[in-house]
Amino acid sequence: DNEYMLLGGERRITAIDKLIEDPNVPEWNEDTLIPCTIKDLDKIKLPLSDEAKEQYALITTNKEARKYTDADRYIEVQAWKRIIDELRANGVDTINMEDKDIQIKGEKTRDILARTTGMSQGQIQRYNKVENNATANLINSVLDDEISIGVAERAVDILTPREQDSLAEAARSQKIAPIDVDTFKKEEYTDKVNSDVEELLENIKNKKIYFTEKQEREYTKLIKKLANILNK
């Protein structure tokens, strides 16, 4: 149940390690140190398991400490969904958060998420769509801040799982915008290729082929290009 929070923590530690190793980053001092806030779980007065309390402490502390990325929002939405489920299972009617009461009993999850996260229902729907339809590799790309939630949403709308994984692989070395997602969509052309090749072979059947030196170079270039396309 704590998978996404652990993933988020591991990725933050990795990011910090990279900053420390980067020679272009100024030396660490009191102005560049990354703050660490410790919360006493016993002070979280909610009927939650220790794991759920840890999630609650992490998402509320992170929200106070820094600007959120799409990865942070993804982790927050998934964590809140598990917390809400546990609160419901324990018969909680309302919780108080930042001096405001949030209704749990009888409310739809998306409405509760909108109030707890501060996101619109449209934003929350995007994160849920990606969670429910994306491959593990694509989700990891969001969690690693390699692609935006907009890219991931477009990907799950039009790409097959295999194509989503290809996009995730490409995102490791290049910046991908939502408009670029369409380039990863592959259509089935097997029948057309077979038909074209058969027609070509039929047209040259029993014919002798002669090339000038220039035509031979052009032919070789086109054959290599075709082979590269078909082998991708």
Short mmCIF file of N, CA, C and O in Angstrom, two decimals, residues 200 204 207-224:
data_model
loop_
_atom_site.label_atom_id
_atom_site.label_comp_id
_atom_site.label_asym_id
_atom_site.label_seq_id
_atom_site.Cartn_x
_atom_site.Cartn_y
_atom_site.Cartn_z
N LEU A 200 5.09 -5.28 -57.28
CA LEU A 200 6.40 -4.92 -57.81
C LEU A 200 7.08 -6.13 -58.45
O LEU A 200 7.63 -6.04 -59.56
N ILE A 204 8.16 -6.82 -62.60
CA ILE A 204 9.52 -7.04 -63.10
C ILE A 204 9.79 -8.50 -63.44
O ILE A 204 10.92 -8.86 -63.79
N LYS A 207 11.84 -9.85 -66.52
CA LYS A 207 12.49 -8.69 -67.12
C LYS A 207 13.94 -8.61 -66.68
O LYS A 207 14.27 -8.98 -65.55
N LYS A 208 14.79 -8.13 -67.55
CA LYS A 208 16.16 -7.85 -67.18
C LYS A 208 16.25 -6.39 -66.73
O LYS A 208 15.72 -5.50 -67.40
N ILE A 209 16.93 -6.18 -65.60
CA ILE A 209 17.00 -4.85 -65.01
C ILE A 209 18.38 -4.25 -65.29
O ILE A 209 19.40 -4.87 -64.99
N TYR A 210 18.40 -3.05 -65.87
CA TYR A 210 19.65 -2.34 -66.15
C TYR A 210 19.64 -1.00 -65.41
O TYR A 210 18.63 -0.30 -65.42
N PHE A 211 20.77 -0.66 -64.77
CA PHE A 211 20.91 0.60 -64.06
C PHE A 211 22.11 1.37 -64.60
O PHE A 211 23.13 0.76 -64.97
N THR A 212 21.98 2.67 -64.63
CA THR A 212 23.17 3.50 -64.78
C THR A 212 23.85 3.53 -63.41
O THR A 212 23.28 3.09 -62.40
N GLU A 213 25.06 4.05 -63.37
CA GLU A 213 25.76 4.13 -62.09
C GLU A 213 24.98 4.97 -61.09
O GLU A 213 24.88 4.63 -59.91
N LYS A 214 24.39 6.07 -61.56
CA LYS A 214 23.59 6.94 -60.70
C LYS A 214 22.34 6.22 -60.21
O LYS A 214 21.97 6.32 -59.03
N GLN A 215 21.68 5.49 -61.09
CA GLN A 215 20.47 4.76 -60.71
C GLN A 215 20.78 3.66 -59.69
O GLN A 215 19.99 3.40 -58.78
N GLU A 216 21.95 3.02 -59.87
CA GLU A 216 22.33 1.95 -58.94
C GLU A 216 22.55 2.52 -57.54
O GLU A 216 22.15 1.90 -56.54
N ARG A 217 23.16 3.69 -57.45
CA ARG A 217 23.37 4.33 -56.14
C ARG A 217 22.03 4.69 -55.51
O ARG A 217 21.81 4.50 -54.31
N GLU A 218 21.13 5.23 -56.32
CA GLU A 218 19.81 5.61 -55.82
C GLU A 218 19.02 4.38 -55.38
O GLU A 218 18.36 4.39 -54.34
N TYR A 219 19.13 3.31 -56.16
CA TYR A 219 18.44 2.06 -55.81
C TYR A 219 18.95 1.51 -54.48
O TYR A 219 18.17 1.13 -53.60
N THR A 220 20.26 1.48 -54.32
CA THR A 220 20.85 0.97 -53.08
C THR A 220 20.42 1.80 -51.88
O THR A 220 20.10 1.26 -50.81
N LYS A 221 20.37 3.11 -52.07
CA LYS A 221 19.95 4.00 -51.00
C LYS A 221 18.50 3.75 -50.61
O LYS A 221 18.16 3.68 -49.42
N LEU A 222 17.62 3.57 -51.60
CA LEU A 222 16.20 3.35 -51.33
C LEU A 222 15.96 1.99 -50.67
O LEU A 222 15.11 1.87 -49.77
N ILE A 223 16.70 0.97 -51.11
CA ILE A 223 16.55 -0.36 -50.52
C ILE A 223 16.95 -0.34 -49.04
O ILE A 223 16.27 -0.91 -48.18
N LYS A 224 18.04 0.35 -48.72
CA LYS A 224 18.49 0.45 -47.33
C LYS A 224 17.47 1.21 -46.49
O LYS A 224 17.19 0.85 -45.34
#
